[in-house]
Short mmCIF file of C-alpha atoms and ligand atoms in Angstrom, two decimals:
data_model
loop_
_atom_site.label_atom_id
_atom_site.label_comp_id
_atom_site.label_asym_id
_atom_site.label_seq_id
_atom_site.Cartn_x
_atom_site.Cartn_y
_atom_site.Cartn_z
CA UNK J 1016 -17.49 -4.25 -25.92
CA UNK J 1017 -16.77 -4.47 -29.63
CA UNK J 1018 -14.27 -6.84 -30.76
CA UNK J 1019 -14.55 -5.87 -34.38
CA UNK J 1020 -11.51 -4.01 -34.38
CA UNK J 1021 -10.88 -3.98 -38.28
CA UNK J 1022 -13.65 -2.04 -39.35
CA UNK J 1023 -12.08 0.98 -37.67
CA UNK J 1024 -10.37 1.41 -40.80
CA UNK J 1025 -13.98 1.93 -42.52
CA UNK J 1026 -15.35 3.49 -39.47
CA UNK J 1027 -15.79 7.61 -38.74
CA UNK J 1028 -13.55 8.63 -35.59
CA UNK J 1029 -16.76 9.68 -33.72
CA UNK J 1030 -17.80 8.85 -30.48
CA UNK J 1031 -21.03 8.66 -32.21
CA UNK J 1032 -23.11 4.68 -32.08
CA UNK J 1033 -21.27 3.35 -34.94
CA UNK J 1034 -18.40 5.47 -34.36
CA UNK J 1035 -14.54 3.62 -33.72
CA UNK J 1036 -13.87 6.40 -30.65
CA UNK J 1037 -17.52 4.97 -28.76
CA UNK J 1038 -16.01 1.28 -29.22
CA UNK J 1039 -12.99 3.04 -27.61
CA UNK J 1040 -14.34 4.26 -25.46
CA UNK J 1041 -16.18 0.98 -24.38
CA UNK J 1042 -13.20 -0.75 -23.55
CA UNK J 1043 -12.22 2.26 -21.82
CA UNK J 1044 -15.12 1.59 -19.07
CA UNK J 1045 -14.12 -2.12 -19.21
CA UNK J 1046 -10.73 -0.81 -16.95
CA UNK J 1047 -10.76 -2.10 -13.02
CA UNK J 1048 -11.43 0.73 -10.82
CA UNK J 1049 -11.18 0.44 -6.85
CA UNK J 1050 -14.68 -0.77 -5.58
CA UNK J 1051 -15.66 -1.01 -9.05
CA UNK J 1052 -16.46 3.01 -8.38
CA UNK J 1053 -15.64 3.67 -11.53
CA UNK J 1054 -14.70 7.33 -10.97
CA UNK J 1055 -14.25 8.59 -14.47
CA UNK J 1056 -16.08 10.86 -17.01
CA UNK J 1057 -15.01 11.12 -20.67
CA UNK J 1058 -15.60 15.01 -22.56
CA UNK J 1059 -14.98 14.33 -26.35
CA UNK J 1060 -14.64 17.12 -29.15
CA UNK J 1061 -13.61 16.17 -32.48
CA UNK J 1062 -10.76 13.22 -32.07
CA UNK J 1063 -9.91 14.24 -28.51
CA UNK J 1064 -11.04 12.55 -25.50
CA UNK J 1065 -10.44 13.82 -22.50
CA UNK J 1066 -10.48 11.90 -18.73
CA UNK J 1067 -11.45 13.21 -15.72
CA UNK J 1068 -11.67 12.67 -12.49
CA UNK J 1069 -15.10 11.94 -10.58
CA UNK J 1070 -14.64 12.90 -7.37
CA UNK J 1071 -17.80 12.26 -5.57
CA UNK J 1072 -16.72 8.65 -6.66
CA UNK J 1073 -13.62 8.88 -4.09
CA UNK J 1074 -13.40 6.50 -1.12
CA UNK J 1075 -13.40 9.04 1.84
CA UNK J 1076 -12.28 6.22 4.33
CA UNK J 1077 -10.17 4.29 1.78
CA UNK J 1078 -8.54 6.49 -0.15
CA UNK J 1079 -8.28 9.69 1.32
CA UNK J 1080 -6.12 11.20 -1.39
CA UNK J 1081 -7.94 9.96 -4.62
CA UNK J 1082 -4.54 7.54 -5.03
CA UNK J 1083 -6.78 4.70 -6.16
CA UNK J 1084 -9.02 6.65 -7.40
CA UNK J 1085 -5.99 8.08 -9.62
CA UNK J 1086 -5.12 4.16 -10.60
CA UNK J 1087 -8.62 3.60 -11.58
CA UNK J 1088 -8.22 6.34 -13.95
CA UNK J 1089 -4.65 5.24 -15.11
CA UNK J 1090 -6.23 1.69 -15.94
CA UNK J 1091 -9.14 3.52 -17.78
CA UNK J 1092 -6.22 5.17 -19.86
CA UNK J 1093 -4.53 2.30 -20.96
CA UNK J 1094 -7.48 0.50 -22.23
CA UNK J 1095 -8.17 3.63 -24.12
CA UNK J 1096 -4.57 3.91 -25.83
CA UNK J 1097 -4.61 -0.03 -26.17
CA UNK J 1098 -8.39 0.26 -27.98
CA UNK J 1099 -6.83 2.91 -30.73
CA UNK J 1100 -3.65 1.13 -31.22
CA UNK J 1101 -5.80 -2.13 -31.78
CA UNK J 1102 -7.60 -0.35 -34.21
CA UNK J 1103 -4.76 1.24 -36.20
CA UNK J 1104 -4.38 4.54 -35.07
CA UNK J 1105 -1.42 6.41 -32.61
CA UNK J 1106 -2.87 7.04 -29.48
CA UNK J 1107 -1.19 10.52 -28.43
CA UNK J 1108 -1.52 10.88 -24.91
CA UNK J 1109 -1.00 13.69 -22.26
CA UNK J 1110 -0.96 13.49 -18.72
CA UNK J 1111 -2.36 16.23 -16.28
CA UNK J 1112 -2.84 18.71 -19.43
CA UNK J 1113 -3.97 21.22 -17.60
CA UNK J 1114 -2.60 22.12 -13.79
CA UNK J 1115 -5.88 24.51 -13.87
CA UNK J 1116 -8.31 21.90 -13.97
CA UNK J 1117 -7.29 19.21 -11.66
CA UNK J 1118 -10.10 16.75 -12.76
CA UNK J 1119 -8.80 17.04 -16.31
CA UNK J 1120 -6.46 13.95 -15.44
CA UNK J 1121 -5.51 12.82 -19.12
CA UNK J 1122 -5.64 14.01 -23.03
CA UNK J 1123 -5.65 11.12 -25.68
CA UNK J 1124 -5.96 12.53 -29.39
CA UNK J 1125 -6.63 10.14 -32.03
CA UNK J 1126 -3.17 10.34 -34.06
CA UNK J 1127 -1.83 8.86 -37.11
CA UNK J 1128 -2.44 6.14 -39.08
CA UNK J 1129 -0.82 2.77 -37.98
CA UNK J 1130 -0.08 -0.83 -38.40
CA UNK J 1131 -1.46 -2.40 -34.95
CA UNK J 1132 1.40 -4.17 -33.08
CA UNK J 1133 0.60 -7.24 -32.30
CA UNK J 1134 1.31 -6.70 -28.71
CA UNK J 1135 -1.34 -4.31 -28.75
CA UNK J 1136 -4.29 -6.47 -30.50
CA UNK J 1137 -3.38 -9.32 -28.06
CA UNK J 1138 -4.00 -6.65 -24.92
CA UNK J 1139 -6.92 -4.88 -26.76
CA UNK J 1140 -9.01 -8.36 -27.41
CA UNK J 1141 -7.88 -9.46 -23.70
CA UNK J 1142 -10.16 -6.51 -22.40
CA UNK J 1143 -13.25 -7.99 -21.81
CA UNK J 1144 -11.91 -11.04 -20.85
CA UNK J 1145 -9.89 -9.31 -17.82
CA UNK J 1146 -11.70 -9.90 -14.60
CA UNK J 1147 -10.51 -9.75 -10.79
CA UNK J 1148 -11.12 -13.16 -9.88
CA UNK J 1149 -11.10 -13.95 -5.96
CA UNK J 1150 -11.43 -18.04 -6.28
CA UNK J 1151 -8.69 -20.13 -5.14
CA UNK J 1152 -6.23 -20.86 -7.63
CA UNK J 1153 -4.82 -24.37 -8.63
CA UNK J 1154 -1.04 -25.34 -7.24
CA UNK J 1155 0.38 -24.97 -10.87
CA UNK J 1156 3.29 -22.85 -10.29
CA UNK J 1157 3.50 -19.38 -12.87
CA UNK J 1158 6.56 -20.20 -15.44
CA UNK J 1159 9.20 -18.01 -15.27
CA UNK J 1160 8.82 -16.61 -18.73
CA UNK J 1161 5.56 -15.67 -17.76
CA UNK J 1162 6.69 -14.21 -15.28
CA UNK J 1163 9.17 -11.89 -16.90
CA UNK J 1164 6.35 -10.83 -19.09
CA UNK J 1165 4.41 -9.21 -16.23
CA UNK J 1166 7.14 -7.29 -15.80
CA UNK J 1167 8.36 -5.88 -18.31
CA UNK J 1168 4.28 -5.08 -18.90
CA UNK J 1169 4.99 -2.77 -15.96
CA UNK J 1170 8.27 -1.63 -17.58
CA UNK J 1171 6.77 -0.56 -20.68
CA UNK J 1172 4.90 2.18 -18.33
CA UNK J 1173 7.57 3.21 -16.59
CA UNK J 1174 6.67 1.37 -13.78
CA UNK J 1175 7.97 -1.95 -11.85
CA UNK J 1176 6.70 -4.95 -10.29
CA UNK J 1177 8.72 -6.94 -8.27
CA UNK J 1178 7.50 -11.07 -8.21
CA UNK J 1179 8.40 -12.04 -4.61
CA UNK J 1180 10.49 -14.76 -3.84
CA UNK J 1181 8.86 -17.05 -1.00
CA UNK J 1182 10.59 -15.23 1.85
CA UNK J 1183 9.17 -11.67 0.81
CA UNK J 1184 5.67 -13.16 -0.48
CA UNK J 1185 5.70 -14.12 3.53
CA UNK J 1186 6.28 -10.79 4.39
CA UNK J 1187 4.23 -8.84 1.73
CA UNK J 1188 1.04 -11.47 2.75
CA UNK J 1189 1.36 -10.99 6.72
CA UNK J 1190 1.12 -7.42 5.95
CA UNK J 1191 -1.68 -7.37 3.71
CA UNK J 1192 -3.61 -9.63 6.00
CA UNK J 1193 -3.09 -7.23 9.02
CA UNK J 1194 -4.26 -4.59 7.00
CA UNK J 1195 -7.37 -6.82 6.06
CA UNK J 1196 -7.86 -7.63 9.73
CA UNK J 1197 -7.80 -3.83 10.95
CA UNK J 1198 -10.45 -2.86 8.49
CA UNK J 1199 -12.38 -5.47 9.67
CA UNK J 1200 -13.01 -3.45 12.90
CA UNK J 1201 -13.33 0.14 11.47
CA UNK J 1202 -17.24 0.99 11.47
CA UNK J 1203 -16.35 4.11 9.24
CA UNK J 1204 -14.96 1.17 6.42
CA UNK J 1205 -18.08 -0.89 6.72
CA UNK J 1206 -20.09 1.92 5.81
CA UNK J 1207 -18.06 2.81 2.91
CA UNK J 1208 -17.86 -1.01 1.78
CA UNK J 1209 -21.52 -1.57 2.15
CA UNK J 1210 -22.26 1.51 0.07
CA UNK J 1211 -20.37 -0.16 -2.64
CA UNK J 1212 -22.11 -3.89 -2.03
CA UNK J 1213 -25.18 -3.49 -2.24
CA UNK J 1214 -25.46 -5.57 -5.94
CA UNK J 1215 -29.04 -5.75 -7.07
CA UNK J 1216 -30.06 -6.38 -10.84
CA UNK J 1217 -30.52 -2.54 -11.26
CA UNK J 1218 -27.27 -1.65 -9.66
CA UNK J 1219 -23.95 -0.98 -12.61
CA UNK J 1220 -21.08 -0.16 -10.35
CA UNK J 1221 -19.60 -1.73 -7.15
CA UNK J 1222 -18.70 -5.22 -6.20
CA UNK J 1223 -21.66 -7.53 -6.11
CA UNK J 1224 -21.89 -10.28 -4.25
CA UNK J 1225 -21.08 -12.94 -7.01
CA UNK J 1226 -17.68 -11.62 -7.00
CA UNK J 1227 -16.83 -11.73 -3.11
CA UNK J 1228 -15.49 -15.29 -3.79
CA UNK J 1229 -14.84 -17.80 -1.10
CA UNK J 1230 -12.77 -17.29 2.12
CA UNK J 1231 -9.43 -18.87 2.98
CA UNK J 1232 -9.65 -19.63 6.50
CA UNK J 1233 -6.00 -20.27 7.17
CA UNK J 1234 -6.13 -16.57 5.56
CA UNK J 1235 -2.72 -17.50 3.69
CA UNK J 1236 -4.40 -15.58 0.94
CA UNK J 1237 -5.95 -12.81 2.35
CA UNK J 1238 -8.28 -11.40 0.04
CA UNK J 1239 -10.29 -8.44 0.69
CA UNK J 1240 -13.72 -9.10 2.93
CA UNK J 1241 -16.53 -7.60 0.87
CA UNK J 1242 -19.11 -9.96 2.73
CA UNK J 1243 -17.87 -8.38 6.19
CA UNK J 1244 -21.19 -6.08 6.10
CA UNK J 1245 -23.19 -8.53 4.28
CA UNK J 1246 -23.82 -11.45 6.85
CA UNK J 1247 -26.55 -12.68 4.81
CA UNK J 1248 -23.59 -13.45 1.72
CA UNK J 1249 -20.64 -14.32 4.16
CA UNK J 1250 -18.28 -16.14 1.70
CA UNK J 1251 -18.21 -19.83 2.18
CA UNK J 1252 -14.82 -21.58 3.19
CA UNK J 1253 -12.65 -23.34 0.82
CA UNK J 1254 -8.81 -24.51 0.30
CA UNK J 1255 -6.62 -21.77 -1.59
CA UNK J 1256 -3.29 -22.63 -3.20
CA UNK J 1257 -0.31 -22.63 -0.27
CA UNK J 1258 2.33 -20.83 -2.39
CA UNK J 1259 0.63 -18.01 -3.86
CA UNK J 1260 2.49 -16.07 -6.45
CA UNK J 1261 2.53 -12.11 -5.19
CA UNK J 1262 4.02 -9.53 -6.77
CA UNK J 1263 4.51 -6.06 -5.71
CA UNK J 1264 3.85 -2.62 -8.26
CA UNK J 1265 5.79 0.17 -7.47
CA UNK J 1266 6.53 4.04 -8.90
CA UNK J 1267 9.82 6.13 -8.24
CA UNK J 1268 7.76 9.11 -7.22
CA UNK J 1269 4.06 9.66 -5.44
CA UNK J 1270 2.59 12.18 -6.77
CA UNK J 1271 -0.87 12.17 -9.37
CA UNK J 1272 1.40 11.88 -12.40
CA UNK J 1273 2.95 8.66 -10.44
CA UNK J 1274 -0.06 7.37 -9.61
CA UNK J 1275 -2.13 7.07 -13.37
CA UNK J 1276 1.63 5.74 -14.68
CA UNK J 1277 0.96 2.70 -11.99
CA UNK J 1278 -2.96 2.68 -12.90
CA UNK J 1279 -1.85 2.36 -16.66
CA UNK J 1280 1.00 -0.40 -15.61
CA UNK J 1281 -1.80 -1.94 -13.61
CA UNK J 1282 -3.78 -2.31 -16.15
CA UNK J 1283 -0.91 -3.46 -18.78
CA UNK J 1284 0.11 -5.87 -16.92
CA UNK J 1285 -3.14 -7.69 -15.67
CA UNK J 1286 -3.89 -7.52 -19.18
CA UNK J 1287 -0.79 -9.21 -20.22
CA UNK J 1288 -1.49 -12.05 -17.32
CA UNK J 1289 -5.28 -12.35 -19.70
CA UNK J 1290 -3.27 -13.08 -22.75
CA UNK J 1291 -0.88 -15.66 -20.89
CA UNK J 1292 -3.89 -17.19 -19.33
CA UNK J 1293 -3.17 -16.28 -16.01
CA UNK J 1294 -6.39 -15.39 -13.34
CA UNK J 1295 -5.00 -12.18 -11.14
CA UNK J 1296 -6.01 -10.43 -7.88
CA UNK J 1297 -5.75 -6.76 -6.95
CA UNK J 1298 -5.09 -6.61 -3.13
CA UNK J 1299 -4.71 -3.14 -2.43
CA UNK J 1300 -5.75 -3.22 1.92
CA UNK J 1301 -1.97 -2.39 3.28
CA UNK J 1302 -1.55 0.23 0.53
CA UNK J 1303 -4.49 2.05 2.09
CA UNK J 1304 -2.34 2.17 5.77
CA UNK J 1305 0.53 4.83 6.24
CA UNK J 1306 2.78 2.93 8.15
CA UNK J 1307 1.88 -0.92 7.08
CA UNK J 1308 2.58 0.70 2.90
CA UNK J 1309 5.78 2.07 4.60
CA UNK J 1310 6.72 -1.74 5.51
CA UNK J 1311 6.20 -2.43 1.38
CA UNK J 1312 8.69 0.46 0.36
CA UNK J 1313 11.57 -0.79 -1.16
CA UNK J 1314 14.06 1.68 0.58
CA UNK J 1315 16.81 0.71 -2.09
CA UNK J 1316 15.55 2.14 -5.30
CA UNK J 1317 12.97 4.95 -3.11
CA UNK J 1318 9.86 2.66 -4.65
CA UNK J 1319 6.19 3.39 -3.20
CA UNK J 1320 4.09 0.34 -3.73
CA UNK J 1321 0.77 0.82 -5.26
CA UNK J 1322 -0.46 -2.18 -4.95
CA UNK J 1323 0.12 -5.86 -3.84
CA UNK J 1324 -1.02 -8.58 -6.75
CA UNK J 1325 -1.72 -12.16 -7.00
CA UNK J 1326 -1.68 -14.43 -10.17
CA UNK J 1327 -2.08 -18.03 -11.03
CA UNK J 1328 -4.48 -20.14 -12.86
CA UNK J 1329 -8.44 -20.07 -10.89
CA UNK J 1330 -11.59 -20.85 -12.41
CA UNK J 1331 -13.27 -18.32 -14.47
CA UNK J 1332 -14.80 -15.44 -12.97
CA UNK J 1333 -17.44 -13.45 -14.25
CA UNK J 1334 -17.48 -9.98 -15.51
CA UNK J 1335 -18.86 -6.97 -13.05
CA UNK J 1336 -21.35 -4.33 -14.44
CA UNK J 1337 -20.65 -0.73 -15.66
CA UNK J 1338 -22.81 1.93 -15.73
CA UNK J 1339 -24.13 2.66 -19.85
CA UNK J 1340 -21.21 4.91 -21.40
CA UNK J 1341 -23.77 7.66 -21.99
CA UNK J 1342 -23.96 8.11 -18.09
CA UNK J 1343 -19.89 9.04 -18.10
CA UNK J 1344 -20.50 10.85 -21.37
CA UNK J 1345 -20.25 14.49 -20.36
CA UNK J 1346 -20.80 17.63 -22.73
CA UNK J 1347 -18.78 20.69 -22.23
CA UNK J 1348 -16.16 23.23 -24.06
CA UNK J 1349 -13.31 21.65 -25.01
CA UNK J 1350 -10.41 23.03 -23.10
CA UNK J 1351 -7.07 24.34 -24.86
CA UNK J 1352 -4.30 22.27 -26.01
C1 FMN B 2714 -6.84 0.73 -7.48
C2 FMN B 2714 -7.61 -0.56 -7.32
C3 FMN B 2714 -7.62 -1.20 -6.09
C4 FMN B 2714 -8.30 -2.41 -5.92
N1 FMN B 2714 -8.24 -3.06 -4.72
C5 FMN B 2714 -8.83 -4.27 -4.58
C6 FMN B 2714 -8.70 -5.01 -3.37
O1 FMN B 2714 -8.02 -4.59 -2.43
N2 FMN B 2714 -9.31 -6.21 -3.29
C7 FMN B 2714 -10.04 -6.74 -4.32
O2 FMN B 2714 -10.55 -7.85 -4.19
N3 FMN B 2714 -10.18 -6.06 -5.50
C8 FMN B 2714 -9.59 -4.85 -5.64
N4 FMN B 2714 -9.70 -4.17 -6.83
C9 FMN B 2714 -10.49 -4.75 -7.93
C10 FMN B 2714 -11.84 -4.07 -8.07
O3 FMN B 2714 -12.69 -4.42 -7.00
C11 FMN B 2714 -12.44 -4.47 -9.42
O4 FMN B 2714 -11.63 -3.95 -10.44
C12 FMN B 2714 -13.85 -3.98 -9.62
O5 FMN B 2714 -14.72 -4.57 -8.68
C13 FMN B 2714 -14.37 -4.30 -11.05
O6 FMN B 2714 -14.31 -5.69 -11.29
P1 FMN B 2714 -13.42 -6.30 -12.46
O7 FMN B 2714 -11.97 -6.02 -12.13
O8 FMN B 2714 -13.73 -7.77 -12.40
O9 FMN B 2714 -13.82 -5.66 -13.74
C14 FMN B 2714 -9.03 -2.96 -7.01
C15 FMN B 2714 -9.02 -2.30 -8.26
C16 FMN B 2714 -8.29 -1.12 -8.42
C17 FMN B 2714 -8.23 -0.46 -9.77
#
């Protein structure tokens, strides 16, 4: 990941090794994807890059309909408009570009010449320091200020989140630890999950077993079971905090365009909880089951949740690998637009 963000202003727009788009594009890979799958490719020509979709990356069992896989993406996205910005130039970005080529999911051109906002160095140098951290977190409750930020982080991408007061965090936690203890006993999930375990020195994508983290056993905080297919790395028992702060992400709408607007709000906002020195948890099992993600609609407003979250302050947590950019690196004719 390269931090050196004010050389871009020295630096060719290639995606070339000392080029500003291949630092770009580094923080671009840096983005949390479901299972650490990491279901993108990037096809660059001139100072476009374009995103799409890896497919034989999707979670048959999990995600039937590529909706995480779609977030993934969206998260992927951000970091990429957040690296330009960071490094003085417009990000122009376009959604879907093409309804030909469904794996074309996303256009970002290098555009004009710009002062960085500060908002968008402080998210662009939190990159690498963004991890999904499963430890327990301390009792320290999140200021509201804080608070607010995550939100309007979601805001900014036309998206919400919704911090849950304790009566809802009740109900939002009951139903993500059903979902949690459903999977548990689906054989067609622990194959999929121990595809994506397996860890290993040689091994660049899925969640390795250094980042199961510990178990709750009261299960107040139920965070998903990698170790379920992994007896040998079953995750040790420890106290988690009693009032964990959850927040909800939802989208007005469900459709692809929906979901890489809540994969780039994802992103934004766990990104924002870096800067404010807040640890964060995706928790995504009851947005993977019809009817328990129909329990986490909010009816009033017609708001699909995308995914349930968790913040507070844990100890650190170390980074996952990604596969070598030059392995999502793909050549081929630049489409029109
Ligand atoms: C759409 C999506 C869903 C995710 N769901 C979960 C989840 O349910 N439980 C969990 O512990 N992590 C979840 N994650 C986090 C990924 O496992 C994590 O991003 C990946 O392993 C890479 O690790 P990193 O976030 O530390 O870079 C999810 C991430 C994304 C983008």
């Amino acid at each position: 990941m390269t931090t050196d963000r004010g050389r871009a202003a020295t630096t060719a727009w290639t995606a070339g090794p000392d080029g500003a788009l291949r630092a770009c594009l580094e923080d671009a890979v840096a983005a949390p994807s479901v299972h650490n799958t990491q279901p993108w490719r990037f096809r660059v020509h001139g100072a476009t890059v374009e995103i799409l979709a890896d497919r034989a990356r999707r979670l048959d069992v999990l995600d039937p309909q590529g909706r995480e896989l779609f977030l993934s993406l969206g998260a992927a996205v951000f970091n990429l408009r957040a690296a330009m910005l960071a490094r003085g130039r417009v990000p122009v970005l376009r959604l879907l570009p093409e309804p030909d080529e469904p794996d074309l999911v996303a256009r970002v051109t290098v555009g004009p010449a710009t002062r960085p906002p500060a908002t968008a160095t402080l998210l662009a140098d939190a990159i690498p320091r963004r991890h999904t951290n499963r430890q327990p977190f301390s009792e320290i409750p999140v200021p509201a200020d804080v608070l607010a930020d995550l939100s309007a982080a979601a805001d900014a991408e036309g998206a919400r989140l919704v911090v849950t007061d304790p009566e809802a965090r009740d109900a939002v936690l009951d139903v993500v630890r059903i979902a949690e203890q459903r999977r548990r006993h689906d054989p067609a999930y622990w194959r999929e999950l121990s595809e994506w375990t397996r860890g290993g020195p040689e091994r660049r994508d899925g969640v390795p077993p250094e980042a199961f983290g510990p178990w709750d056993a009261l299960e107040t905080v139920p965070i998903r079971d990698f170790s379920v297919v992994r007896p040998a790395r079953r995750r040790r028992p420890a106290p988690f905090e009693r009032a964990p702060t959850i927040a909800v992400l939802y989208t007005a709408g469900d459709t692809p365009a929906n979901w890489l607007r809540a994969g780039q709000a994802l992103e934004r906002v766990l990104l924002t909880a870096t800067v404010r020195g807040l640890a964060s948890t995706i928790m995504t099992q009851p947005v993977e089951v019809p009817h328990l993600r129909a329990l986490l609609r909010d009816a009033s407003g017609g708001y699909d949740a995308q995914a349930v979250l968790r913040f507070g302050y844990g100890p650190f947590s170390a980074a996952s690998a990604r596969r070598p950019l030059d392995e999502v690196l793909v050549e081929g004719p630049p489409t029109d637009g």
